[in-house]
Phi, psi and omega in degrees: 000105160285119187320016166262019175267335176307291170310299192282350196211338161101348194244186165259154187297339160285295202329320161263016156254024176299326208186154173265013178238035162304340198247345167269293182308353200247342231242142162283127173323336184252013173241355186292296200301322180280021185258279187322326159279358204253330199270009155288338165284349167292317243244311200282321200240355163102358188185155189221127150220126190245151163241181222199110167258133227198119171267130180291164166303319181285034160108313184296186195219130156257157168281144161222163191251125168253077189248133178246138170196119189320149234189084150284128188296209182289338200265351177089028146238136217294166182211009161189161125258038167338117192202172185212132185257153175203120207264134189258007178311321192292336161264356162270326185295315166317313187301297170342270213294307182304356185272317198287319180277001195268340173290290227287331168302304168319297152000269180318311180277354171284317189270317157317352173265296136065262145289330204269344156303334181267337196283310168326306193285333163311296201267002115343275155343263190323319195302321198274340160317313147337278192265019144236070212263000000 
C-alpha cells in the first residue's frame, strides 16, 4: 500500500490493510453489490477497473478510479495483486453537470419544438380563418 493513500483518502497505509473487510465497509452502501460482481473479473480476466464512492477518513465520499491486476505465479496461481486508486471527483462533478445540462437541453428542445408546434396550428387557424372570411 502506498503512502499516497494517506493523501486521497486520510487514512495511512496500515489503517487499510487492518482487515479484510476494511475496503467493503468503506465502498458506498449503493456501489457494493455492483463493485462486488466486478471483482470476479480480476480472478477470469487477469486484470479489474471500477469507479467508485470510497469513505474518506473524515467521513465524506470520493469518487475513486480503481484498476487492478493480477499477478501470477509460475504455476498459473494468483500471487499479488497490483493496482492503483485514483481519486476522480473533479471529473464525476463534470460528468454530473454535463448530465444535468444535457437534460435541461433536452427540456428546451421539446418545449421549443412545442411552441413551434402551436405557432403552426395557430397560424394554419388564422390563415384558413382569413380565407374563409
Amino acid at each position: 500500500m502506498s503512502p499516497s493513500i494517506t493523501r486521497i483518502l486520510g487514512y495511512q497505509p496500515n489503517d487499510y490493510l487492518t482487515g479484510p473487510d476494511f475496503w467493503r465497509q468503506h465502498v458506498h452502501p449503493d456501489d457494493i453489490a455492483e463493485i462486488e460482481m466486478k471483482q470476479g473479473d480480476l480472478f477470469r480476466n487477469g486484470a479489474n477497473w471500477m469507479e467508485y464512492r470510497f469513505r474518506r477518513k473524515d467521513g465524506s465520499y470520493c469518487w475513486v478510479s480503481d484498476e487492478q491486476y493480477l499477478i501470477r505465479d509460475e504455476a498459473g496461481q494468483p500471487a499479488e495483486v497490483v493496482g492503483s486508486l485514483a481519486d476522480i471527483d473533479d471529473r464525476k462533478a463534470a460528468e454530473l453537470a454535463c448530465e444535468a445540462a444535457q437534460v435541461e437541453l433536452e427540456k428546451a428542445s421539446r418545449a421549443a419544438l412545442e411552441a413551434n408546434e402551436a405557432k403552426s396550428v395557430f397560424l394554419a387557424n388564422m390563415s384558413h380563418e382569413i380565407r374563409t372570411r
